[in-house]
Coordinates of C-alpha atoms and ligand atoms in Angstrom, one line a residue:
Chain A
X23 CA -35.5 -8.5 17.6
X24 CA -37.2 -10.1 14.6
X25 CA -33.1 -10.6 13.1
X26 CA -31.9 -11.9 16.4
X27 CA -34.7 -14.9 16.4
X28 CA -34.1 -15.5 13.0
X29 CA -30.4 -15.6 13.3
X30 CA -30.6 -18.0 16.3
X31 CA -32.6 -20.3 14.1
X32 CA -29.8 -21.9 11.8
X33 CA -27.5 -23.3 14.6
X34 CA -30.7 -24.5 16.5
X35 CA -31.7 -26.1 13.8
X36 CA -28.3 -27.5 12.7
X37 CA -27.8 -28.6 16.3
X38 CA -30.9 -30.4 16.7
X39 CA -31.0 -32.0 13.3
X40 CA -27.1 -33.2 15.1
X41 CA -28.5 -35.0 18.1
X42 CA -31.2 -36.6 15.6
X43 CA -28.4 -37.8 13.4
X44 CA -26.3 -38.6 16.8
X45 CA -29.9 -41.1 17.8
X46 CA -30.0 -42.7 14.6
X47 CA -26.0 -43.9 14.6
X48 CA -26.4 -44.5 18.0
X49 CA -29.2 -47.1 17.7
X50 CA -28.3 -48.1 14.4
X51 CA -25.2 -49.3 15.5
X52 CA -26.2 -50.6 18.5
X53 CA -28.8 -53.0 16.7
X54 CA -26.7 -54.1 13.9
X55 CA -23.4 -55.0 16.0
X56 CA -24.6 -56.2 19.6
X57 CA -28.6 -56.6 19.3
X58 CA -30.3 -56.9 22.4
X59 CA -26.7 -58.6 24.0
X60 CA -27.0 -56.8 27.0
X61 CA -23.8 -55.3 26.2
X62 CA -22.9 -51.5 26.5
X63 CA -24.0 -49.4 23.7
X64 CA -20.8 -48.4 21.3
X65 CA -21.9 -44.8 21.3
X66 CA -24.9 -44.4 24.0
X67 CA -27.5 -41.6 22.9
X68 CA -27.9 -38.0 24.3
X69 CA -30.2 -39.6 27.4
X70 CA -27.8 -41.9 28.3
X71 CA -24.8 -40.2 28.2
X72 CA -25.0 -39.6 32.4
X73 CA -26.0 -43.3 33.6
X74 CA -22.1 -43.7 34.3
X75 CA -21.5 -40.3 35.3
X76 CA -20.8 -40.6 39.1
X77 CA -18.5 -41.2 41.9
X78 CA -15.3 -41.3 41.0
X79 CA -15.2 -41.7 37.6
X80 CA -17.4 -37.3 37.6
X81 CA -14.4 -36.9 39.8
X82 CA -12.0 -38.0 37.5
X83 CA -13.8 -35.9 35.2
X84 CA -13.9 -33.5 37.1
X85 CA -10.0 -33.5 38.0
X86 CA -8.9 -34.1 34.3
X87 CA -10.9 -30.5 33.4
X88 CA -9.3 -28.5 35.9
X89 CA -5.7 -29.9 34.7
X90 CA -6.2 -29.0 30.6
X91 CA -8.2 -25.7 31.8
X92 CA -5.5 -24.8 34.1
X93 CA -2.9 -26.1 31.4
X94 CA -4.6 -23.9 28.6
X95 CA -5.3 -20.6 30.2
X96 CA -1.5 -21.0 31.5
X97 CA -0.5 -21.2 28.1
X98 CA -2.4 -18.7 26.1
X99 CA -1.6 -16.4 28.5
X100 CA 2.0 -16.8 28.4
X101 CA 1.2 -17.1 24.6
X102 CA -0.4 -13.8 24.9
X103 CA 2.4 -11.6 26.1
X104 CA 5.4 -13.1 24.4
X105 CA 3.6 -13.4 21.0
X106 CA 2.5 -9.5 21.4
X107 CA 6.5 -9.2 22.7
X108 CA 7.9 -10.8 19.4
X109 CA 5.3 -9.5 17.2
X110 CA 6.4 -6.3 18.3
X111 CA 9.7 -6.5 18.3
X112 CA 9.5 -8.3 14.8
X113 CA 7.4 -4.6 13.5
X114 CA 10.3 -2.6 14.5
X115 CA 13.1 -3.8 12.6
X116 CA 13.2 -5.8 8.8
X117 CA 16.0 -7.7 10.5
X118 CA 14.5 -8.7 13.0
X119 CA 11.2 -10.0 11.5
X120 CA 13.6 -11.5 8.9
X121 CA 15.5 -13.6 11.5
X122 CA 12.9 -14.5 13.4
X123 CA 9.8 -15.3 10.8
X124 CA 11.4 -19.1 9.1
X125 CA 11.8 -20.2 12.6
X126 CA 8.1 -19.6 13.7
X127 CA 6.8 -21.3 10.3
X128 CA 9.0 -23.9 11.6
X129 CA 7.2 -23.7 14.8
X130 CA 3.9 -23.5 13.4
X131 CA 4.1 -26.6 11.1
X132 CA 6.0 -29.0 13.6
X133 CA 3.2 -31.3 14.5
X134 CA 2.5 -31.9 18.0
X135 CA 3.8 -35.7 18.3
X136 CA 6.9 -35.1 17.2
X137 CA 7.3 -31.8 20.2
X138 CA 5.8 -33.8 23.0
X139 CA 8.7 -36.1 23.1
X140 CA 11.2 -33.8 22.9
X141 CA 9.5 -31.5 26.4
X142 CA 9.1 -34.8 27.7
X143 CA 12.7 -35.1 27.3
X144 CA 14.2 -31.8 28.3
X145 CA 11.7 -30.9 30.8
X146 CA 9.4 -34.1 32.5
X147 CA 6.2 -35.1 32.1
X148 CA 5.4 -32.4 34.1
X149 CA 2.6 -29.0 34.4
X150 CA 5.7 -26.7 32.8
X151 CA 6.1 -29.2 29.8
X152 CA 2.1 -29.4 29.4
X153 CA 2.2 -25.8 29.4
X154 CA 5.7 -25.4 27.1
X155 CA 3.5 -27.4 24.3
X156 CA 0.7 -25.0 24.6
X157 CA 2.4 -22.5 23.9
X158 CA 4.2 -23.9 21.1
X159 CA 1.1 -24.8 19.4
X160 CA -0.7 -21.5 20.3
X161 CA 1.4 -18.7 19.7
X162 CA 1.8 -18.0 15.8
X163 CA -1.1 -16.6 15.4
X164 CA -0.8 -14.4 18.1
X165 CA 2.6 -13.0 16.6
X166 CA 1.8 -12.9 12.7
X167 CA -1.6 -10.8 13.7
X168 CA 0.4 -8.7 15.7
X169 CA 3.0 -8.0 13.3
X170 CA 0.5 -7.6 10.3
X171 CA -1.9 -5.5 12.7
X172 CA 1.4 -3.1 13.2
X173 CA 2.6 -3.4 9.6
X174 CA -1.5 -2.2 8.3
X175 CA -0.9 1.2 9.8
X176 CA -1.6 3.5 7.4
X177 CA 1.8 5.3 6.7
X178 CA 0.2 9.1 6.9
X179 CA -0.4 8.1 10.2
X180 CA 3.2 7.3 11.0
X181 CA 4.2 10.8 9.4
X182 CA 2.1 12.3 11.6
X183 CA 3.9 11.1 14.7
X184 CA 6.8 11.6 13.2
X185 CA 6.5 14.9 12.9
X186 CA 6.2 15.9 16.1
X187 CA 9.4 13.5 16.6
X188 CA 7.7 11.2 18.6
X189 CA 10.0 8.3 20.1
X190 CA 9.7 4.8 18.9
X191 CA 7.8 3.9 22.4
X192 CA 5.5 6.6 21.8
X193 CA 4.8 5.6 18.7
X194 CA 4.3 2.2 19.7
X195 CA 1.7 3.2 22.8
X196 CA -0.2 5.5 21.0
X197 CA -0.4 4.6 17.5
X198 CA 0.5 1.1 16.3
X199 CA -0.9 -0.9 19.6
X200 CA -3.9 0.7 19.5
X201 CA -4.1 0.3 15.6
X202 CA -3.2 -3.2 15.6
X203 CA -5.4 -4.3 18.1
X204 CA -8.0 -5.6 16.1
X205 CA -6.1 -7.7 14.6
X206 CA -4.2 -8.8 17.8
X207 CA -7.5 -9.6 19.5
X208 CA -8.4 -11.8 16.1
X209 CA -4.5 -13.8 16.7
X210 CA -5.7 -13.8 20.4
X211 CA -8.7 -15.6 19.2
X212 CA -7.6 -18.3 17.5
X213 CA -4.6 -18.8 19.7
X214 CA -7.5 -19.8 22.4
X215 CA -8.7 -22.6 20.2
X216 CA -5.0 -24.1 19.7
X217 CA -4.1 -23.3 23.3
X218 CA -7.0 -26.0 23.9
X219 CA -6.2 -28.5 21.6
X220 CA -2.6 -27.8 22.6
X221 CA -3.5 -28.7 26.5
X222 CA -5.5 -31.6 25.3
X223 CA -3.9 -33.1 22.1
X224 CA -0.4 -32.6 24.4
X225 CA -2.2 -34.3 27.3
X226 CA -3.0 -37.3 25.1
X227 CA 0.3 -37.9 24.2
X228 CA 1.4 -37.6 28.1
X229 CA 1.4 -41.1 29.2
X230 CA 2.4 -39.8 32.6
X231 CA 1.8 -37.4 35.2
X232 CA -2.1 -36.5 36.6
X233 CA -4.4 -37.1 33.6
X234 CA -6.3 -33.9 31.5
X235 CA -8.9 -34.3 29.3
X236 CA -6.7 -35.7 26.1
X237 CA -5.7 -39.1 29.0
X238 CA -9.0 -39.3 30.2
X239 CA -10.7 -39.7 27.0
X240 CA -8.4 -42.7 25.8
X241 CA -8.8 -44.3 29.6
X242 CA -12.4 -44.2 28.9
X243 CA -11.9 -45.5 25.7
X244 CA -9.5 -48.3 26.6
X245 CA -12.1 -49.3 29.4
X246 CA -15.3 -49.4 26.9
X247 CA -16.6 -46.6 29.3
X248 CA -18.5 -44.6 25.8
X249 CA -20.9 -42.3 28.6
X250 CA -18.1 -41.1 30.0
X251 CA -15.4 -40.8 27.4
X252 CA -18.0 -38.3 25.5
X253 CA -18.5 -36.5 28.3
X254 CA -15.2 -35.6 28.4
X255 CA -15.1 -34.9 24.5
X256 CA -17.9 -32.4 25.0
X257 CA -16.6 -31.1 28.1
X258 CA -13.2 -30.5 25.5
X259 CA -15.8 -28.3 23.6
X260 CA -16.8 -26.8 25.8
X261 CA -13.5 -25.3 27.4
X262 CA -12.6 -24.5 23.8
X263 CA -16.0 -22.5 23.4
X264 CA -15.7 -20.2 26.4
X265 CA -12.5 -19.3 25.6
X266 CA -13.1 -19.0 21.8
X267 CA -16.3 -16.6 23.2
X268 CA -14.7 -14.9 26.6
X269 CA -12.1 -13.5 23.6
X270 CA -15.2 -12.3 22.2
X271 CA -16.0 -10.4 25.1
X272 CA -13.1 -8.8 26.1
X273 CA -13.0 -7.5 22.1
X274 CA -16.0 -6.4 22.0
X275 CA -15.1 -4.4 25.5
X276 CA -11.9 -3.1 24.1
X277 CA -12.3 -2.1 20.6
X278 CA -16.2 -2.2 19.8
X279 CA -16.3 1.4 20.8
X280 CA -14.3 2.6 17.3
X281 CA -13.8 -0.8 15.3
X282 CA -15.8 -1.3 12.3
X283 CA -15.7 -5.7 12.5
X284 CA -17.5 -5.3 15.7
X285 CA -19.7 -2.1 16.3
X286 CA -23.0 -1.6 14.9
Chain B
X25 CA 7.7 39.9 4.6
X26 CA 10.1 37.5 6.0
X27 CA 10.4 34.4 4.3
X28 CA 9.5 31.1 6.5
X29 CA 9.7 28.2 3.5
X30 CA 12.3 28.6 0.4
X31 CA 13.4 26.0 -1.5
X32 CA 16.0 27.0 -3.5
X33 CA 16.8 24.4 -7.0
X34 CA 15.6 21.7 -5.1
X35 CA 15.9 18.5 -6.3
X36 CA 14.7 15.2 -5.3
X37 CA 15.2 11.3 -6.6
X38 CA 13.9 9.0 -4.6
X39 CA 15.6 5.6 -3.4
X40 CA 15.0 3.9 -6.3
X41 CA 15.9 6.2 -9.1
X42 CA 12.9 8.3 -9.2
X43 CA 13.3 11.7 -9.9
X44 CA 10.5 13.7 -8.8
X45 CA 11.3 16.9 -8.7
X46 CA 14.1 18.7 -10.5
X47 CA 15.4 22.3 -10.0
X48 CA 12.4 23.1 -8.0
X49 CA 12.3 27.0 -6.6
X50 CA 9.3 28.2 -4.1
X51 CA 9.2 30.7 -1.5
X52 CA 6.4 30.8 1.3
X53 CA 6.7 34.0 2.8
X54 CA 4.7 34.6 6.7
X55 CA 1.0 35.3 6.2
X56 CA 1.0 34.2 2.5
X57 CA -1.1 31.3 0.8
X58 CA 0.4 29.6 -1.7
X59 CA -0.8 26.6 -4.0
X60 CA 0.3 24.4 -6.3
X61 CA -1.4 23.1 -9.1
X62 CA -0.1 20.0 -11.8
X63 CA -0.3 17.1 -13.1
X64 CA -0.8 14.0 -11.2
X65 CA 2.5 12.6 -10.1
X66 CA 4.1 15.3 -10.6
X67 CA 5.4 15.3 -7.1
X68 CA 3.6 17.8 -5.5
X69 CA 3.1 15.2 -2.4
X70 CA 7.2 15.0 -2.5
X71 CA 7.3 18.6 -2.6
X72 CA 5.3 19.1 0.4
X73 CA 7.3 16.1 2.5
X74 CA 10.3 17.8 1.8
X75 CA 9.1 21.1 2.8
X76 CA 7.7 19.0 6.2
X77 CA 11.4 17.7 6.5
X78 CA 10.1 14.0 6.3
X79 CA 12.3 13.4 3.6
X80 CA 15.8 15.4 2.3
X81 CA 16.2 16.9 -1.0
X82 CA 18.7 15.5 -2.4
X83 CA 20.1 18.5 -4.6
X84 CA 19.7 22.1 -4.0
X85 CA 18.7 24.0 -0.7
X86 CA 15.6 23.8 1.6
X87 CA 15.0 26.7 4.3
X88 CA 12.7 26.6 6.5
X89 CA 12.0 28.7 9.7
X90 CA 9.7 28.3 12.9
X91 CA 7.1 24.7 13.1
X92 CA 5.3 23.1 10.1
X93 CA 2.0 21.0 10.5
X94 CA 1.0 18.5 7.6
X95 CA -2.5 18.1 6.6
X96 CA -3.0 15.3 5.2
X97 CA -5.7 14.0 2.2
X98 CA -7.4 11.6 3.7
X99 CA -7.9 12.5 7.6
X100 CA -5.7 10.6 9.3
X101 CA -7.8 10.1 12.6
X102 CA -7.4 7.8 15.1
X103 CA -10.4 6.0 15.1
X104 CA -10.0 5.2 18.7
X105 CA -10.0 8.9 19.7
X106 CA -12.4 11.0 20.4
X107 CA -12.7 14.3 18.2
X108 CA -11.4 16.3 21.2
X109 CA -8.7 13.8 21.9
X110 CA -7.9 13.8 18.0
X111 CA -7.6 17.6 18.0
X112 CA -5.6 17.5 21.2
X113 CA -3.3 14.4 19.9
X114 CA -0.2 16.8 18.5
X115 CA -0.2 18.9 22.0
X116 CA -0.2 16.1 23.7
X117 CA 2.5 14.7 21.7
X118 CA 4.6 17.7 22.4
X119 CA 3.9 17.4 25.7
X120 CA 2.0 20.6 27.0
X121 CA 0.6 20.9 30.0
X122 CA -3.1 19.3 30.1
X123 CA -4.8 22.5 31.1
X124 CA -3.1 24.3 28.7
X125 CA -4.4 21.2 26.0
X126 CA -8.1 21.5 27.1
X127 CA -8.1 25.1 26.1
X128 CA -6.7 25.2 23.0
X129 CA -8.5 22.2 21.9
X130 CA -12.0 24.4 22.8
X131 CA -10.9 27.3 21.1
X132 CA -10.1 25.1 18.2
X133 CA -13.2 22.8 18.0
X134 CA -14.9 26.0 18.3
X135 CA -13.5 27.6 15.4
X136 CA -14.0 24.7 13.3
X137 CA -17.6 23.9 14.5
X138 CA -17.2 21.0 16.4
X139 CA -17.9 21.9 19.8
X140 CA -21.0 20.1 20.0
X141 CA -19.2 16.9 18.4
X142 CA -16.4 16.9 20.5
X143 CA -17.2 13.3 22.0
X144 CA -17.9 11.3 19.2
X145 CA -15.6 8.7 17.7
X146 CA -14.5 9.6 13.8
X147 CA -16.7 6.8 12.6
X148 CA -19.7 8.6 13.8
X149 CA -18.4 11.7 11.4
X150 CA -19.1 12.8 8.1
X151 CA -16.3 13.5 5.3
X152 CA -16.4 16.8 6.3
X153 CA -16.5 16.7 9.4
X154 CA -13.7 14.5 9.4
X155 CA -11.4 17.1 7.4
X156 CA -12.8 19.9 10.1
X157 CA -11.5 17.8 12.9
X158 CA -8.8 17.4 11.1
X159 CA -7.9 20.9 10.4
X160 CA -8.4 21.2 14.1
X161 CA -5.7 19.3 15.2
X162 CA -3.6 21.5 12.7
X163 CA -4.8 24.8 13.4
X164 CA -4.5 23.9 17.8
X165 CA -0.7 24.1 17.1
X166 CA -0.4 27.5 15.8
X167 CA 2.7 26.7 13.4
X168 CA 4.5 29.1 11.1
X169 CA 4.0 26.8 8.1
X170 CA 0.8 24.8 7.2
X171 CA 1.3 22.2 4.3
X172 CA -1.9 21.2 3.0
X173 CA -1.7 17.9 0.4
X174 CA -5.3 17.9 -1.2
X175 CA -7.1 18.8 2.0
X176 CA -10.7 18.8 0.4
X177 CA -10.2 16.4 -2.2
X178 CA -12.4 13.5 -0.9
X179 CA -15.1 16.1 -0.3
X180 CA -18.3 17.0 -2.2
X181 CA -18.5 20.3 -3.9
X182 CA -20.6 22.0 -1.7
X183 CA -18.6 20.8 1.5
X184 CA -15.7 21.9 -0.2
X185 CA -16.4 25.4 -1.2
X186 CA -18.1 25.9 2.1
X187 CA -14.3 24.7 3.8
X188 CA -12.2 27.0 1.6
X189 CA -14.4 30.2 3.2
X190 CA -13.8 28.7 6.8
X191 CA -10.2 28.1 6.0
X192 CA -10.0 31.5 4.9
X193 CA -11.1 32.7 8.3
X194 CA -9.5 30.2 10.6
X195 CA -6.0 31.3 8.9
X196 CA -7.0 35.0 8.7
X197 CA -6.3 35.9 12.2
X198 CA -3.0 34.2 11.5
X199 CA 0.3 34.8 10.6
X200 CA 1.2 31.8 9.3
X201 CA 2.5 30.7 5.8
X202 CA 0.5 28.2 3.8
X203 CA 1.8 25.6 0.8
X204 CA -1.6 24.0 -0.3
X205 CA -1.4 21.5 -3.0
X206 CA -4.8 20.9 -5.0
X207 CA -6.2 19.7 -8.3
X208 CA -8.9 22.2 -8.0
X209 CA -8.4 25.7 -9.9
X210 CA -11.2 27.2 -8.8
X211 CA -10.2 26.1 -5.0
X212 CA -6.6 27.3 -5.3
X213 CA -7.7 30.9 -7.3
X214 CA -10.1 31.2 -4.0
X215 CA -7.6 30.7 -1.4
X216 CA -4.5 32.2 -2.4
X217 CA -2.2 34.9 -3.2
X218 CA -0.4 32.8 -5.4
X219 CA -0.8 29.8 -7.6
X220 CA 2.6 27.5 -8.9
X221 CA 1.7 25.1 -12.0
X222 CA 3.9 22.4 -11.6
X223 CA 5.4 20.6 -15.1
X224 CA 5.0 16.7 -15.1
X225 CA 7.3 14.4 -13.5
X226 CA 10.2 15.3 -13.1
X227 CA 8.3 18.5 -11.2
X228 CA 9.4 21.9 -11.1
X229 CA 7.7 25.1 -11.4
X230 CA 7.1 26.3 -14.5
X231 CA 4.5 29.4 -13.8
X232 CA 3.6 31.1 -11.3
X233 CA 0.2 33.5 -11.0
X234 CA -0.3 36.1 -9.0
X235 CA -3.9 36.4 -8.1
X236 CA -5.3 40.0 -8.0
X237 CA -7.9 39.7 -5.2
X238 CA -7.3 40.9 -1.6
X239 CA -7.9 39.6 1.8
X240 CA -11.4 40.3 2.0
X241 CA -13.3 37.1 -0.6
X242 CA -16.1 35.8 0.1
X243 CA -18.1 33.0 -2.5
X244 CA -19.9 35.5 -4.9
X245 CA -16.0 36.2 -5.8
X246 CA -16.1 32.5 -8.0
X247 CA -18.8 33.9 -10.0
X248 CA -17.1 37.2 -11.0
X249 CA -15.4 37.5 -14.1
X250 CA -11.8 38.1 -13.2
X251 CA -12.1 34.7 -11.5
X252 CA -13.1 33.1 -14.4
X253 CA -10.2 35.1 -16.3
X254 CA -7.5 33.6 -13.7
X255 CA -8.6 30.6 -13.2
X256 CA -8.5 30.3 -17.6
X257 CA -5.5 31.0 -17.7
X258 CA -3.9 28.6 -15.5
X259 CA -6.3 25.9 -17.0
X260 CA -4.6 27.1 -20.2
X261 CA -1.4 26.5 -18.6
X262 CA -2.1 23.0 -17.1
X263 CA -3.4 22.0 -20.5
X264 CA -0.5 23.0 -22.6
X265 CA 1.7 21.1 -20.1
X266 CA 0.0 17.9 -20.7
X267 CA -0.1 16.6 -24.5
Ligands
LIG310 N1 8.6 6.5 -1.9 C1 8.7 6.6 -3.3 N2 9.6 5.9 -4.0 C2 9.7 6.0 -5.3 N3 9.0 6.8 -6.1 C3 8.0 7.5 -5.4 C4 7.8 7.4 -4.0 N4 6.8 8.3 -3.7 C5 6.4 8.8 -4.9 N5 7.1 8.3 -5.9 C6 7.0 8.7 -7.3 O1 7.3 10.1 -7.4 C7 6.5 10.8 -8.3 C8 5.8 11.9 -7.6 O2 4.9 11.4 -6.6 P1 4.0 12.4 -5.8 O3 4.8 13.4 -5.1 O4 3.2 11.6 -4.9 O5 3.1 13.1 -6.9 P2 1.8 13.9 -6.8 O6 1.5 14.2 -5.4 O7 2.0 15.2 -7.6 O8 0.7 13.2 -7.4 C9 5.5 9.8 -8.8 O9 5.9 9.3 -10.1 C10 5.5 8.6 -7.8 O10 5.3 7.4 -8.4
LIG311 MG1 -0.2 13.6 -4.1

């Protein structure tokens, strides 16, 4: 009990000494670059954040969130099962893993501008190309942890399914799934974070189509509309964050029974 | 006594030139415990793979007749099994009937002492306790052939003397042959009928001792002086092998 308050007081106190900091840019700004003008603020402080959130710019807002959530959880799903797919696939042969593993580095390192273009291209501005970038930027972690997760089995543990002559499949079911779950669930994990900057970094760079979060936030810009276009940068958080912590959840569910990382 | 494990000049080099064992001769006959003692790297661990069939000599002749089970150094659980389904894991894999399973997996907890852990997850085990429910999942499948590769070694002396009387028992009622490789004299003087002193690498076996102690040991038997004799001798041997 005593741990738990005392571990909850670092981030409190992080996050408050943030919105202090936030006050004091906020106000600093404000008075050095448009005194008493009457203009908008340049970055309005934590209480005025909501004076412009209403009508139809919250449902804008509202719209734009359901698009990059929709757009995300789309993607890391699909992420999900063909990253466990390849990662698997990769474990079973050297070959495979060898033909396969330049090409995702390639993948991985490709930055985002330079794919959007190119779906744009091949497929429209469209929900399938918003999603196609997702997964693009989301699922090499997702593979390499399943493949390293698979490839850490300890190899007395193959023997012993061997052994009994278990088939590949078996093998794969019962042992090295299992096994390499922890690490899968870590991949999964940090695949939710880039599935959200993939839905809303891609969206940015999506001049058309319905508008996510990454559109919204440069409208907002654009229009000098600061309330709003943070907002929609925390709401970005915030999508991230429950994603980042429902993975949590689901681990802790799965594995926290037997795993070491998480149990207690 | 029929023979269930021979290896006749055996020989083994590995992949990458290694040659671990050399004109290496053993026979394993049913209801006998064997062990071998030597050097480290000596390739007793190779000795016993081969016996398993998880790798081929590459010279020489291996025989081997009826099932093996391996029991490995370290544990080998699945940490996401329960003890029961740990012991039950190898019936399973050869898939017998569930009913069948439950049974033998009692009988066998039982025997080991680990009725009343039988739902706990390995991490909520001690080392020994560990290397019981182990042995379990070993002993469930009634082989012909046990290979033990340094069962005990993780264990603490007390544990480990305490698990060579149990594995005396569990094996007694038994007619299996046993291939137990240890760096513990005492251990393999205990538990066996004979004991093999391996040379170093490239291993074969240079002595063999037959121990003159029937079936019926119990642990005042360590502090007798024909134990003490043995076990000198094949210290004596071990040391002369090793400048
Ligand atoms: N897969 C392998 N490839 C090449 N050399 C190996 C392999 N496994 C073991 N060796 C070598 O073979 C020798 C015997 O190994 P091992 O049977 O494990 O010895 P022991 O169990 O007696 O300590 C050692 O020198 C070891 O380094
Ligand atoms: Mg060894």
């Amino acid at each position: 009990m005593k741990r738990r308050f005392l571990n909850a007081v670092g981030p409190v106190a992080v996050f408050l000494a943030f919105i202090a900091l936030w006050y004091l840019v906020a106000y600093s700004l404000h008075n050095n670059f448009s005194p008493a003008s009457g203009k908008p603020m340049i970055i309005p402080p934590p209480h005025r954040l909501f004076e412009d959130f209403h009508g139809p710019i919250r449902d804008r807002i509202f719209t734009a969130l359901l698009i990059s959530t929709r757009t995300a959880i789309t993607g890391l799903a699909i992420s999900a099962i063909v990253g466990i797919v390849i990662g698997v696939a990769m474990a079973q042969a050297k070959w495979i893993e060898r033909s396969l593993w330049p090409h995702l580095i390639a993948l991985q390192v490709t930055p985002i501008i330079a794919i959007v273009p190119l779906m744009i291209r091949l497929i429209g501005a469209n929900f399938t190309a918003r999603v196609t970038v997702t997964v693009i930027i989301s699922i090499f972690p997702i593979v390499s942890n399943t493949l390293f997760g698979i490839q850490s089995v300890h190899p007395s543990l193959h023997d012993l399914f061997r052994l009994q002559n278990s088939s590949r499949w078996v093998i794969l079911r019962k042992l090295q799934l299992p096994a390499a779950s922890p690490a899968i669930f870590t991949g999964l994990r940090v695949a939710a974070g880039l599935a959200v900057i993939g839905a809303i970094v891609g969206d940015f760079f999506f001049t058309k189509g319905d508008p996510g979060l990454g559109q919204l936030i440069t409208f907002f810009f654009l229009n000098n509309l600061s309330g709003p276009m943070f907002i929609t940068a925390l709401l970005a958080t915030a999508l991230g964050l429950m994603l980042f912590i429902c993975f949590g959840v689901i681990n802790r569910i799965v594995i926290g029974r037997w795993h070491d990382s998480v149990a207690r | 006594m029929s023979v269930i494990f021979s290896a006749e000049s055996a020989g083994l080099m590995y992949p990458d030139g290694t040659q671990a064992l050399i004109d290496t001769s053993v026979k394993v006959a049913a209801g006998e415990f064997v062990s071998i003692v030597g050097p480290s790297g000596c390739g007793k661990s190779t000795l016993l793979r081969m016996a398993s069939g998880l790798i081929a000599q590459t010279t020489g002749t291996i025989t081997r007749t009826g099932t093996v089970q391996f029991v490995f150094q370290d544990s080998t659980l699945l940490p996401w099994r329960t003890v029961r389904k740990n012991v039950a894991l190898n019936l399973e894999l050869q898939k017998i009937d569930q009913r069948i399973i439950n049974e033998r997996t009692s009988v066998a907890l039982a025997l080991v002492g680990l009725t009343d852990s039988a739902d706990k997850l390995p991490r909520q085990l001690s080392g020994g306790m560990k290397m019981r429910t182990s042995l379990a999942r070993s002993l469930v499948c009634e082989p012909d052939l046990y290979l033990f590769d340094e069962p005990f070694a993780a264990l603490d002396e007390f544990s480990r003397e305490r698990l060579n009387l149990e594995l005396r028992n569990m094996l007694s009622t038994r007619n299996a042959g046993s291939l137990f490789v240890t760096h513990s004299i005492a251990e393999a003087v205990f538990l066996s009928h004979r004991v093999l002193v391996m040379s170093p690498r490239p291993g074969s076996i240079v002595k063999e001792f037959v121990i003159p102690f029937g079936n019926d040991r119990d642990q005042n038997l360590r502090y007798t002086s024909e134990f003490a004799q043995v076990s000198g001798e094949i210290a004596q041997t071990l040391r002369e092998l090793t400048p």
